[in-house]
Amino acid sequence: MEKDNQKIEEFFYRNNKQVNNPIIKSFLSDSKNLYLVQKAILYPTDRNKKLVDESFQSHYKNVRKIKYVSNLIYFFSLDFDKKRRRLQNRTLLILDKGLSEEGGTTAKEQIEDASNEKEFENIVGERLLDNIEDEQLLKSLQKLTVKQLQILEMIYVKELSIKEIAQILQTTPQNISNLHRKALNKLNNTLRKKEE
């Protein structure tokens, strides 16, 4: 028995490099496979060698299948994450960007807010466009967005403050001030172009 153990130890010592291979280590970690290898070392018949070879081939195929499936899972999850991020970034709304190169009107300003129209009509009464006699100014005013026109009417016809307008339109005073400034700049630019 001791002689058999010594023979097995000598074999593993001589083939130390191959035995330390991760696939062979995992193969030998199974007690059935270790028994087959020990049997083939002690009794090196063709049948014993063939049993070890068949067992190792089966083990190696299983290792490759597991490796392949784990790689598939890993790379599919990376691809899925990339596609999800790309789709998420593609569908972002950018409403504050100017519609033209000059800036001016934004997409957000083009969206009409129907909830405030009735309240606005009750407050304004007479309209800004009804009081304009200059044809160029009237055409320039008609090019403004609905919201910009509402703000101008509230400021110049109804003489409301920026804070009051912000409360009526349910927004911030800064937003009203920005829309007012943009409306005036747009009117100024339109009138200058017509003069030239």
N, C-alpha and C. Protein backbone atom coordinates (compact mmCIF):
# COMPACT_ATOMS: atom_id res chain seq x y z
N MET A 1 0.81 -1.20 0.00
CA MET A 1 0.00 0.00 0.00
C MET A 1 0.85 1.26 0.00
N GLU A 2 1.92 1.21 0.82
CA GLU A 2 2.82 2.36 0.89
C GLU A 2 3.56 2.53 -0.42
N LYS A 3 3.88 1.43 -1.05
CA LYS A 3 4.58 1.46 -2.33
C LYS A 3 3.68 2.10 -3.40
N ASP A 4 2.36 1.79 -3.34
CA ASP A 4 1.40 2.37 -4.29
C ASP A 4 1.30 3.89 -4.10
N ASN A 5 1.23 4.31 -2.83
CA ASN A 5 1.16 5.75 -2.53
C ASN A 5 2.40 6.49 -3.02
N GLN A 6 3.57 5.84 -2.85
CA GLN A 6 4.83 6.45 -3.29
C GLN A 6 4.85 6.60 -4.81
N LYS A 7 4.36 5.58 -5.50
CA LYS A 7 4.31 5.61 -6.97
C LYS A 7 3.40 6.75 -7.46
N ILE A 8 2.26 6.93 -6.78
CA ILE A 8 1.31 7.99 -7.15
C ILE A 8 1.94 9.36 -6.89
N GLU A 9 2.59 9.50 -5.73
CA GLU A 9 3.24 10.78 -5.37
C GLU A 9 4.33 11.13 -6.38
N GLU A 10 5.12 10.16 -6.77
CA GLU A 10 6.19 10.39 -7.76
C GLU A 10 5.61 10.85 -9.10
N PHE A 11 4.51 10.22 -9.50
CA PHE A 11 3.86 10.62 -10.76
C PHE A 11 3.40 12.08 -10.71
N PHE A 12 2.74 12.46 -9.61
CA PHE A 12 2.25 13.85 -9.48
C PHE A 12 3.41 14.83 -9.35
N TYR A 13 4.52 14.39 -8.72
CA TYR A 13 5.68 15.27 -8.58
C TYR A 13 6.32 15.52 -9.95
N ARG A 14 6.47 14.47 -10.73
CA ARG A 14 7.06 14.58 -12.07
C ARG A 14 6.19 15.45 -12.99
N ASN A 15 4.88 15.36 -12.87
CA ASN A 15 3.95 16.09 -13.73
C ASN A 15 3.30 17.27 -12.99
N ASN A 16 4.08 17.88 -12.11
CA ASN A 16 3.58 18.97 -11.27
C ASN A 16 3.01 20.12 -12.10
N LYS A 17 3.69 20.47 -13.19
CA LYS A 17 3.25 21.59 -14.02
C LYS A 17 1.87 21.32 -14.62
N GLN A 18 1.67 20.13 -15.15
CA GLN A 18 0.39 19.78 -15.76
C GLN A 18 -0.72 19.67 -14.70
N VAL A 19 -0.38 19.16 -13.53
CA VAL A 19 -1.38 18.95 -12.47
C VAL A 19 -1.88 20.30 -11.94
N ASN A 20 -1.04 21.33 -12.00
CA ASN A 20 -1.45 22.66 -11.52
C ASN A 20 -2.31 23.44 -12.52
N ASN A 21 -2.53 22.86 -13.68
CA ASN A 21 -3.43 23.48 -14.65
C ASN A 21 -4.84 23.52 -14.05
N PRO A 22 -5.56 24.67 -14.12
CA PRO A 22 -6.88 24.77 -13.49
C PRO A 22 -7.88 23.72 -13.94
N ILE A 23 -7.85 23.35 -15.21
CA ILE A 23 -8.80 22.34 -15.71
C ILE A 23 -8.49 20.97 -15.11
N ILE A 24 -7.19 20.63 -15.05
CA ILE A 24 -6.80 19.33 -14.48
C ILE A 24 -7.07 19.31 -12.97
N LYS A 25 -6.83 20.45 -12.31
CA LYS A 25 -7.14 20.53 -10.87
C LYS A 25 -8.62 20.29 -10.62
N SER A 26 -9.46 20.93 -11.42
CA SER A 26 -10.91 20.73 -11.25
C SER A 26 -11.30 19.29 -11.58
N PHE A 27 -10.61 18.68 -12.55
CA PHE A 27 -10.86 17.28 -12.91
C PHE A 27 -10.51 16.35 -11.74
N LEU A 28 -9.36 16.61 -11.12
CA LEU A 28 -8.90 15.76 -10.02
C LEU A 28 -9.63 16.04 -8.71
N SER A 29 -10.32 17.16 -8.63
CA SER A 29 -11.06 17.46 -7.40
C SER A 29 -12.26 16.54 -7.23
N ASP A 30 -12.72 15.93 -8.33
CA ASP A 30 -13.79 14.93 -8.24
C ASP A 30 -13.17 13.59 -7.82
N SER A 31 -13.69 13.00 -6.78
CA SER A 31 -13.10 11.76 -6.22
C SER A 31 -13.13 10.60 -7.22
N LYS A 32 -14.16 10.53 -8.05
CA LYS A 32 -14.25 9.44 -9.05
C LYS A 32 -13.12 9.56 -10.07
N ASN A 33 -12.87 10.79 -10.51
CA ASN A 33 -11.80 11.01 -11.50
C ASN A 33 -10.43 10.74 -10.88
N LEU A 34 -10.25 11.18 -9.64
CA LEU A 34 -8.97 10.93 -8.95
C LEU A 34 -8.73 9.43 -8.82
N TYR A 35 -9.77 8.69 -8.49
CA TYR A 35 -9.65 7.23 -8.38
C TYR A 35 -9.23 6.62 -9.72
N LEU A 36 -9.86 7.07 -10.82
CA LEU A 36 -9.51 6.55 -12.15
C LEU A 36 -8.04 6.85 -12.50
N VAL A 37 -7.57 8.06 -12.16
CA VAL A 37 -6.18 8.43 -12.46
C VAL A 37 -5.23 7.58 -11.62
N GLN A 38 -5.53 7.42 -10.33
CA GLN A 38 -4.67 6.59 -9.46
C GLN A 38 -4.62 5.15 -9.96
N LYS A 39 -5.77 4.65 -10.39
CA LYS A 39 -5.84 3.28 -10.91
C LYS A 39 -4.99 3.14 -12.18
N ALA A 40 -5.04 4.20 -13.03
CA ALA A 40 -4.26 4.17 -14.28
C ALA A 40 -2.77 4.29 -13.99
N ILE A 41 -2.39 4.99 -12.90
CA ILE A 41 -0.97 5.11 -12.53
C ILE A 41 -0.46 3.76 -12.00
N LEU A 42 -1.25 3.13 -11.15
CA LEU A 42 -0.84 1.86 -10.53
C LEU A 42 -0.92 0.69 -11.51
N TYR A 43 -1.95 0.69 -12.33
CA TYR A 43 -2.16 -0.40 -13.30
C TYR A 43 -2.35 0.22 -14.69
N PRO A 44 -1.25 0.57 -15.35
CA PRO A 44 -1.32 1.30 -16.63
C PRO A 44 -1.75 0.43 -17.82
N THR A 45 -2.95 -0.13 -17.75
CA THR A 45 -3.49 -0.90 -18.87
C THR A 45 -4.18 0.06 -19.84
N ASP A 46 -4.38 -0.43 -21.05
CA ASP A 46 -5.06 0.41 -22.06
C ASP A 46 -6.48 0.75 -21.62
N ARG A 47 -7.14 -0.19 -20.99
CA ARG A 47 -8.52 0.05 -20.53
C ARG A 47 -8.56 1.17 -19.48
N ASN A 48 -7.66 1.13 -18.49
CA ASN A 48 -7.62 2.17 -17.44
C ASN A 48 -7.29 3.54 -18.02
N LYS A 49 -6.33 3.54 -18.95
CA LYS A 49 -5.97 4.82 -19.59
C LYS A 49 -7.14 5.37 -20.40
N LYS A 50 -7.85 4.46 -21.07
CA LYS A 50 -9.01 4.88 -21.88
C LYS A 50 -10.12 5.45 -20.98
N LEU A 51 -10.35 4.84 -19.81
CA LEU A 51 -11.36 5.35 -18.87
C LEU A 51 -11.01 6.76 -18.38
N VAL A 52 -9.73 6.99 -18.08
CA VAL A 52 -9.29 8.34 -17.66
C VAL A 52 -9.49 9.33 -18.81
N ASP A 53 -9.12 8.90 -20.00
CA ASP A 53 -9.23 9.78 -21.17
C ASP A 53 -10.69 10.15 -21.44
N GLU A 54 -11.57 9.18 -21.40
CA GLU A 54 -13.00 9.45 -21.65
C GLU A 54 -13.58 10.35 -20.56
N SER A 55 -13.21 10.08 -19.33
CA SER A 55 -13.70 10.89 -18.21
C SER A 55 -13.19 12.33 -18.33
N PHE A 56 -11.91 12.49 -18.74
CA PHE A 56 -11.36 13.84 -18.89
C PHE A 56 -12.03 14.59 -20.05
N GLN A 57 -12.27 13.89 -21.15
CA GLN A 57 -12.94 14.52 -22.29
C GLN A 57 -14.34 15.01 -21.90
N SER A 58 -15.06 14.19 -21.18
CA SER A 58 -16.40 14.58 -20.71
C SER A 58 -16.31 15.81 -19.79
N HIS A 59 -15.34 15.78 -18.87
CA HIS A 59 -15.14 16.91 -17.95
C HIS A 59 -14.79 18.19 -18.74
N TYR A 60 -13.90 18.05 -19.71
CA TYR A 60 -13.44 19.20 -20.50
C TYR A 60 -14.61 19.81 -21.31
N LYS A 61 -15.47 18.97 -21.88
CA LYS A 61 -16.64 19.48 -22.61
C LYS A 61 -17.57 20.25 -21.70
N ASN A 62 -17.77 19.71 -20.50
CA ASN A 62 -18.63 20.42 -19.52
C ASN A 62 -18.04 21.77 -19.13
N VAL A 63 -16.73 21.81 -18.92
CA VAL A 63 -16.06 23.07 -18.57
C VAL A 63 -16.23 24.09 -19.70
N ARG A 64 -16.05 23.62 -20.93
CA ARG A 64 -16.20 24.54 -22.08
C ARG A 64 -17.63 25.04 -22.21
N LYS A 65 -18.62 24.16 -21.99
CA LYS A 65 -20.02 24.57 -22.06
C LYS A 65 -20.32 25.63 -21.00
N ILE A 66 -19.85 25.38 -19.78
CA ILE A 66 -20.08 26.34 -18.69
C ILE A 66 -19.42 27.67 -19.01
N LYS A 67 -18.21 27.62 -19.51
CA LYS A 67 -17.48 28.85 -19.87
C LYS A 67 -18.22 29.60 -20.98
N TYR A 68 -18.69 28.86 -21.98
CA TYR A 68 -19.41 29.48 -23.10
C TYR A 68 -20.70 30.16 -22.62
N VAL A 69 -21.47 29.46 -21.80
CA VAL A 69 -22.74 30.01 -21.31
C VAL A 69 -22.48 31.23 -20.42
N SER A 70 -21.46 31.15 -19.56
CA SER A 70 -21.17 32.29 -18.69
C SER A 70 -20.72 33.50 -19.51
N ASN A 71 -19.95 33.27 -20.58
CA ASN A 71 -19.56 34.38 -21.47
C ASN A 71 -20.77 34.96 -22.19
N LEU A 72 -21.67 34.08 -22.64
CA LEU A 72 -22.89 34.56 -23.29
C LEU A 72 -23.69 35.46 -22.35
N ILE A 73 -23.88 34.99 -21.13
CA ILE A 73 -24.64 35.77 -20.15
C ILE A 73 -23.96 37.11 -19.91
N TYR A 74 -22.65 37.10 -19.74
CA TYR A 74 -21.90 38.32 -19.47
C TYR A 74 -22.04 39.32 -20.62
N PHE A 75 -21.78 38.86 -21.86
CA PHE A 75 -21.79 39.79 -22.99
C PHE A 75 -23.21 40.22 -23.38
N PHE A 76 -24.20 39.33 -23.23
CA PHE A 76 -25.58 39.73 -23.48
C PHE A 76 -26.04 40.78 -22.48
N SER A 77 -25.61 40.63 -21.23
CA SER A 77 -25.98 41.63 -20.23
C SER A 77 -25.33 42.97 -20.53
N LEU A 78 -24.06 42.97 -21.00
CA LEU A 78 -23.41 44.22 -21.40
C LEU A 78 -24.13 44.86 -22.59
N ASP A 79 -24.46 44.05 -23.59
CA ASP A 79 -25.17 44.58 -24.76
C ASP A 79 -26.53 45.13 -24.39
N PHE A 80 -27.24 44.41 -23.53
CA PHE A 80 -28.56 44.86 -23.10
C PHE A 80 -28.45 46.21 -22.39
N ASP A 81 -27.46 46.33 -21.52
CA ASP A 81 -27.27 47.59 -20.79
C ASP A 81 -26.92 48.73 -21.75
N LYS A 82 -26.06 48.46 -22.73
CA LYS A 82 -25.70 49.49 -23.72
C LYS A 82 -26.92 49.92 -24.53
N LYS A 83 -27.73 48.96 -24.98
CA LYS A 83 -28.92 49.28 -25.77
C LYS A 83 -29.92 50.08 -24.95
N ARG A 84 -30.09 49.68 -23.67
CA ARG A 84 -31.03 50.39 -22.79
C ARG A 84 -30.58 51.84 -22.59
N ARG A 85 -29.27 52.03 -22.34
CA ARG A 85 -28.75 53.40 -22.16
C ARG A 85 -28.88 54.22 -23.43
N ARG A 86 -28.56 53.59 -24.59
CA ARG A 86 -28.65 54.31 -25.86
C ARG A 86 -30.09 54.75 -26.13
N LEU A 87 -31.04 53.86 -25.88
CA LEU A 87 -32.45 54.18 -26.08
C LEU A 87 -32.89 55.26 -25.11
N GLN A 88 -32.44 55.17 -23.88
CA GLN A 88 -32.81 56.16 -22.87
C GLN A 88 -32.25 57.54 -23.23
N ASN A 89 -31.02 57.58 -23.72
CA ASN A 89 -30.41 58.85 -24.10
C ASN A 89 -31.00 59.41 -25.39
N ARG A 90 -31.49 58.52 -26.25
CA ARG A 90 -32.05 58.95 -27.52
C ARG A 90 -33.40 59.64 -27.35
N THR A 91 -34.13 59.23 -26.31
CA THR A 91 -35.49 59.75 -26.13
C THR A 91 -35.58 60.91 -25.15
N LEU A 92 -34.44 61.54 -24.85
CA LEU A 92 -34.48 62.70 -23.96
C LEU A 92 -35.15 63.88 -24.66
N LEU A 93 -35.92 64.64 -23.91
CA LEU A 93 -36.56 65.83 -24.45
C LEU A 93 -35.70 67.04 -24.12
N ILE A 94 -35.41 67.83 -25.13
CA ILE A 94 -34.64 69.05 -24.90
C ILE A 94 -35.55 70.20 -25.29
N LEU A 95 -36.26 70.74 -24.29
CA LEU A 95 -37.25 71.77 -24.55
C LEU A 95 -36.70 73.18 -24.43
N ASP A 96 -35.59 73.34 -23.74
CA ASP A 96 -35.06 74.68 -23.51
C ASP A 96 -34.10 75.14 -24.61
N LYS A 97 -33.83 74.31 -25.59
CA LYS A 97 -32.94 74.68 -26.68
C LYS A 97 -33.69 75.56 -27.68
N GLY A 98 -33.03 76.59 -28.17
CA GLY A 98 -33.65 77.50 -29.13
C GLY A 98 -33.99 76.80 -30.43
N LEU A 99 -35.11 77.19 -31.03
CA LEU A 99 -35.53 76.54 -32.28
C LEU A 99 -34.71 77.02 -33.47
N SER A 100 -34.23 78.25 -33.42
CA SER A 100 -33.38 78.76 -34.50
C SER A 100 -31.98 78.99 -33.95
N GLU A 101 -31.06 79.32 -34.84
CA GLU A 101 -29.68 79.54 -34.42
C GLU A 101 -29.53 80.79 -33.57
N GLU A 102 -30.43 81.75 -33.73
CA GLU A 102 -30.35 82.98 -32.97
C GLU A 102 -30.80 82.78 -31.52
N GLY A 103 -31.35 81.61 -31.19
CA GLY A 103 -31.90 81.38 -29.85
C GLY A 103 -33.37 81.70 -29.91
N GLY A 104 -33.79 82.78 -29.29
CA GLY A 104 -35.18 83.24 -29.37
C GLY A 104 -36.15 82.24 -28.77
N THR A 105 -37.10 81.81 -29.56
CA THR A 105 -38.19 80.94 -29.09
C THR A 105 -37.67 79.53 -28.83
N THR A 106 -38.13 78.95 -27.73
CA THR A 106 -37.77 77.56 -27.41
C THR A 106 -38.97 76.66 -27.69
N ALA A 107 -38.71 75.36 -27.76
CA ALA A 107 -39.78 74.38 -27.98
C ALA A 107 -40.76 74.40 -26.81
N LYS A 108 -40.26 74.66 -25.64
CA LYS A 108 -41.10 74.70 -24.44
C LYS A 108 -42.13 75.82 -24.54
N GLU A 109 -41.72 76.95 -25.13
CA GLU A 109 -42.62 78.09 -25.27
C GLU A 109 -43.69 77.84 -26.33
N GLN A 110 -43.40 76.93 -27.28
CA GLN A 110 -44.34 76.63 -28.35
C GLN A 110 -45.51 75.76 -27.87
N ILE A 111 -45.29 75.06 -26.76
CA ILE A 111 -46.33 74.19 -26.22
C ILE A 111 -47.38 75.07 -25.54
N GLU A 112 -48.61 74.97 -26.01
CA GLU A 112 -49.69 75.79 -25.45
C GLU A 112 -50.21 75.17 -24.17
N ASP A 113 -50.47 76.02 -23.18
CA ASP A 113 -51.03 75.57 -21.91
C ASP A 113 -52.50 75.97 -21.88
N ALA A 114 -53.37 75.02 -22.19
CA ALA A 114 -54.81 75.30 -22.30
C ALA A 114 -55.44 75.58 -20.94
N SER A 115 -54.83 75.12 -19.87
CA SER A 115 -55.43 75.30 -18.54
C SER A 115 -55.49 76.77 -18.14
N ASN A 116 -54.57 77.58 -18.66
CA ASN A 116 -54.53 78.98 -18.25
C ASN A 116 -55.27 79.92 -19.20
N GLU A 117 -55.73 79.41 -20.34
CA GLU A 117 -56.33 80.29 -21.34
C GLU A 117 -57.62 80.95 -20.85
N LYS A 118 -58.50 80.17 -20.21
CA LYS A 118 -59.77 80.75 -19.74
C LYS A 118 -59.51 81.77 -18.64
N GLU A 119 -58.61 81.44 -17.73
CA GLU A 119 -58.26 82.35 -16.64
C GLU A 119 -57.64 83.63 -17.22
N PHE A 120 -56.83 83.46 -18.24
CA PHE A 120 -56.19 84.61 -18.89
C PHE A 120 -57.21 85.50 -19.59
N GLU A 121 -58.18 84.88 -20.28
CA GLU A 121 -59.21 85.65 -20.98
C GLU A 121 -60.05 86.48 -20.01
N ASN A 122 -60.31 85.91 -18.83
CA ASN A 122 -61.08 86.64 -17.82
C ASN A 122 -60.32 87.85 -17.30
N ILE A 123 -59.01 87.74 -17.19
CA ILE A 123 -58.20 88.83 -16.63
C ILE A 123 -57.96 89.92 -17.66
N VAL A 124 -57.59 89.52 -18.87
CA VAL A 124 -57.15 90.50 -19.85
C VAL A 124 -58.30 91.37 -20.38
N GLY A 125 -59.41 90.75 -20.72
CA GLY A 125 -60.53 91.56 -21.26
C GLY A 125 -60.19 92.04 -22.66
N GLU A 126 -59.60 93.19 -22.79
CA GLU A 126 -59.21 93.67 -24.12
C GLU A 126 -57.83 93.12 -24.47
N ARG A 127 -57.61 92.98 -25.76
CA ARG A 127 -56.37 92.34 -26.22
C ARG A 127 -55.38 93.38 -26.71
N LEU A 128 -54.11 93.02 -26.62
CA LEU A 128 -53.02 93.90 -27.05
C LEU A 128 -53.11 94.16 -28.55
N LEU A 129 -53.41 93.12 -29.31
CA LEU A 129 -53.46 93.26 -30.77
C LEU A 129 -54.57 94.22 -31.22
N ASP A 130 -55.62 94.37 -30.40
CA ASP A 130 -56.71 95.28 -30.74
C ASP A 130 -56.30 96.75 -30.63
N ASN A 131 -55.24 97.02 -29.85
CA ASN A 131 -54.82 98.39 -29.60
C ASN A 131 -53.67 98.86 -30.50
N ILE A 132 -53.17 97.99 -31.38
CA ILE A 132 -52.02 98.33 -32.22
C ILE A 132 -52.51 98.88 -33.56
N GLU A 133 -52.00 100.08 -33.91
CA GLU A 133 -52.37 100.70 -35.18
C GLU A 133 -51.28 100.53 -36.23
N ASP A 134 -50.03 100.42 -35.79
CA ASP A 134 -48.90 100.26 -36.72
C ASP A 134 -48.91 98.84 -37.30
N GLU A 135 -48.96 98.77 -38.63
CA GLU A 135 -49.11 97.47 -39.29
C GLU A 135 -47.87 96.59 -39.11
N GLN A 136 -46.68 97.18 -39.15
CA GLN A 136 -45.44 96.40 -38.98
C GLN A 136 -45.36 95.82 -37.57
N LEU A 137 -45.70 96.60 -36.58
CA LEU A 137 -45.69 96.14 -35.20
C LEU A 137 -46.73 95.03 -35.00
N LEU A 138 -47.89 95.17 -35.62
CA LEU A 138 -48.94 94.16 -35.52
C LEU A 138 -48.47 92.83 -36.10
N LYS A 139 -47.81 92.88 -37.28
CA LYS A 139 -47.29 91.65 -37.90
C LYS A 139 -46.20 91.02 -37.03
N SER A 140 -45.38 91.87 -36.43
CA SER A 140 -44.31 91.36 -35.55
C SER A 140 -44.90 90.70 -34.31
N LEU A 141 -45.93 91.30 -33.75
CA LEU A 141 -46.58 90.72 -32.57
C LEU A 141 -47.24 89.38 -32.89
N GLN A 142 -47.78 89.26 -34.08
CA GLN A 142 -48.44 88.02 -34.47
C GLN A 142 -47.45 86.86 -34.63
N LYS A 143 -46.17 87.18 -34.77
CA LYS A 143 -45.14 86.13 -34.90
C LYS A 143 -44.71 85.57 -33.53
N LEU A 144 -45.12 86.23 -32.46
CA LEU A 144 -44.77 85.76 -31.12
C LEU A 144 -45.56 84.51 -30.76
N THR A 145 -45.04 83.77 -29.77
CA THR A 145 -45.79 82.59 -29.28
C THR A 145 -46.98 83.07 -28.47
N VAL A 146 -47.92 82.18 -28.24
CA VAL A 146 -49.13 82.52 -27.49
C VAL A 146 -48.75 82.99 -26.08
N LYS A 147 -47.83 82.28 -25.46
CA LYS A 147 -47.43 82.62 -24.10
C LYS A 147 -46.75 83.99 -24.05
N GLN A 148 -45.87 84.26 -25.02
CA GLN A 148 -45.19 85.56 -25.05
C GLN A 148 -46.21 86.68 -25.22
N LEU A 149 -47.18 86.47 -26.09
CA LEU A 149 -48.22 87.47 -26.33
C LEU A 149 -49.06 87.67 -25.06
N GLN A 150 -49.38 86.59 -24.39
CA GLN A 150 -50.14 86.69 -23.13
C GLN A 150 -49.39 87.55 -22.12
N ILE A 151 -48.10 87.31 -21.98
CA ILE A 151 -47.29 88.05 -21.00
C ILE A 151 -47.24 89.53 -21.36
N LEU A 152 -47.06 89.84 -22.65
CA LEU A 152 -47.03 91.26 -23.08
C LEU A 152 -48.38 91.93 -22.80
N GLU A 153 -49.47 91.22 -23.06
CA GLU A 153 -50.80 91.79 -22.80
C GLU A 153 -51.01 92.04 -21.32
N MET A 154 -50.55 91.10 -20.49
CA MET A 154 -50.72 91.27 -19.05
C MET A 154 -49.89 92.43 -18.51
N ILE A 155 -48.69 92.61 -19.08
CA ILE A 155 -47.81 93.68 -18.60
C ILE A 155 -48.27 95.04 -19.11
N TYR A 156 -48.56 95.15 -20.43
CA TYR A 156 -48.78 96.47 -21.02
C TYR A 156 -50.25 96.89 -21.12
N VAL A 157 -51.16 95.92 -21.14
CA VAL A 157 -52.57 96.29 -21.22
C VAL A 157 -53.19 96.26 -19.82
N LYS A 158 -52.98 95.18 -19.11
CA LYS A 158 -53.60 95.02 -17.80
C LYS A 158 -52.75 95.60 -16.67
N GLU A 159 -51.49 95.89 -16.98
CA GLU A 159 -50.53 96.47 -16.04
C GLU A 159 -50.34 95.63 -14.77
N LEU A 160 -50.19 94.34 -14.99
CA LEU A 160 -49.93 93.42 -13.88
C LEU A 160 -48.43 93.33 -13.65
N SER A 161 -48.04 92.99 -12.40
CA SER A 161 -46.61 92.83 -12.10
C SER A 161 -46.15 91.43 -12.53
N ILE A 162 -44.83 91.27 -12.58
CA ILE A 162 -44.24 89.97 -12.96
C ILE A 162 -44.69 88.89 -11.99
N LYS A 163 -44.73 89.21 -10.69
CA LYS A 163 -45.15 88.24 -9.67
C LYS A 163 -46.60 87.81 -9.88
N GLU A 164 -47.47 88.77 -10.17
CA GLU A 164 -48.88 88.45 -10.39
C GLU A 164 -49.06 87.56 -11.62
N ILE A 165 -48.32 87.88 -12.66
CA ILE A 165 -48.39 87.06 -13.89
C ILE A 165 -47.89 85.64 -13.62
N ALA A 166 -46.80 85.53 -12.84
CA ALA A 166 -46.24 84.22 -12.49
C ALA A 166 -47.27 83.40 -11.73
N GLN A 167 -48.03 84.02 -10.84
CA GLN A 167 -49.05 83.29 -10.09
C GLN A 167 -50.19 82.84 -11.01
N ILE A 168 -50.60 83.71 -11.93
CA ILE A 168 -51.69 83.37 -12.85
C ILE A 168 -51.28 82.21 -13.76
N LEU A 169 -50.05 82.29 -14.32
CA LEU A 169 -49.59 81.26 -15.26
C LEU A 169 -48.93 80.08 -14.55
N GLN A 170 -48.91 80.10 -13.23
CA GLN A 170 -48.36 79.02 -12.41
C GLN A 170 -46.93 78.66 -12.81
N THR A 171 -46.09 79.67 -12.78
CA THR A 171 -44.67 79.49 -13.08
C THR A 171 -43.87 80.43 -12.19
N THR A 172 -42.57 80.50 -12.41
CA THR A 172 -41.72 81.36 -11.58
C THR A 172 -41.63 82.76 -12.18
N PRO A 173 -41.37 83.77 -11.36
CA PRO A 173 -41.17 85.12 -11.87
C PRO A 173 -39.98 85.21 -12.83
N GLN A 174 -38.94 84.42 -12.58
CA GLN A 174 -37.78 84.41 -13.48
C GLN A 174 -38.17 83.94 -14.88
N ASN A 175 -39.03 82.93 -14.95
CA ASN A 175 -39.48 82.42 -16.25
C ASN A 175 -40.28 83.49 -16.99
N ILE A 176 -41.15 84.18 -16.27
CA ILE A 176 -41.94 85.26 -16.89
C ILE A 176 -41.03 86.36 -17.39
N SER A 177 -40.04 86.73 -16.58
CA SER A 177 -39.09 87.76 -16.96
C SER A 177 -38.31 87.35 -18.21
N ASN A 178 -37.88 86.08 -18.26
CA ASN A 178 -37.15 85.58 -19.45
C ASN A 178 -38.02 85.61 -20.69
N LEU A 179 -39.27 85.16 -20.56
CA LEU A 179 -40.19 85.16 -21.71
C LEU A 179 -40.47 86.59 -22.17
N HIS A 180 -40.60 87.51 -21.24
CA HIS A 180 -40.84 88.93 -21.57
C HIS A 180 -39.65 89.49 -22.35
N ARG A 181 -38.43 89.22 -21.84
CA ARG A 181 -37.22 89.71 -22.50
C ARG A 181 -37.08 89.10 -23.91
N LYS A 182 -37.35 87.80 -24.04
CA LYS A 182 -37.25 87.13 -25.35
C LYS A 182 -38.27 87.71 -26.32
N ALA A 183 -39.49 87.98 -25.83
CA ALA A 183 -40.53 88.55 -26.69
C ALA A 183 -40.10 89.92 -27.20
N LEU A 184 -39.56 90.75 -26.31
CA LEU A 184 -39.11 92.09 -26.72
C LEU A 184 -37.94 92.01 -27.70
N ASN A 185 -37.01 91.10 -27.44
CA ASN A 185 -35.87 90.93 -28.37
C ASN A 185 -36.35 90.46 -29.74
N LYS A 186 -37.32 89.57 -29.74
CA LYS A 186 -37.85 89.06 -31.01
C LYS A 186 -38.55 90.19 -31.78
N LEU A 187 -39.33 90.99 -31.07
CA LEU A 187 -40.00 92.14 -31.70
C LEU A 187 -38.97 93.12 -32.26
N ASN A 188 -37.95 93.40 -31.46
CA ASN A 188 -36.89 94.33 -31.87
C ASN A 188 -36.18 93.83 -33.13
N ASN A 189 -35.80 92.54 -33.14
CA ASN A 189 -35.12 91.97 -34.30
C ASN A 189 -36.00 91.98 -35.55
N THR A 190 -37.26 91.67 -35.38
CA THR A 190 -38.20 91.65 -36.53
C THR A 190 -38.38 93.06 -37.10
N LEU A 191 -38.54 94.03 -36.24
CA LEU A 191 -38.73 95.41 -36.70
C LEU A 191 -37.46 95.96 -37.35
N ARG A 192 -36.30 95.62 -36.85
CA ARG A 192 -35.04 96.08 -37.45
C ARG A 192 -34.85 95.51 -38.84
N LYS A 193 -35.17 94.21 -39.00
CA LYS A 193 -35.05 93.58 -40.32
C LYS A 193 -35.96 94.25 -41.33
N LYS A 194 -37.14 94.64 -40.91
CA LYS A 194 -38.08 95.29 -41.83
C LYS A 194 -37.61 96.68 -42.22
N GLU A 195 -36.95 97.39 -41.29
CA GLU A 195 -36.43 98.72 -41.57
C GLU A 195 -35.30 98.67 -42.58
N GLU A 196 -34.50 97.63 -42.50
CA GLU A 196 -33.34 97.49 -43.41
C GLU A 196 -33.86 97.09 -44.77
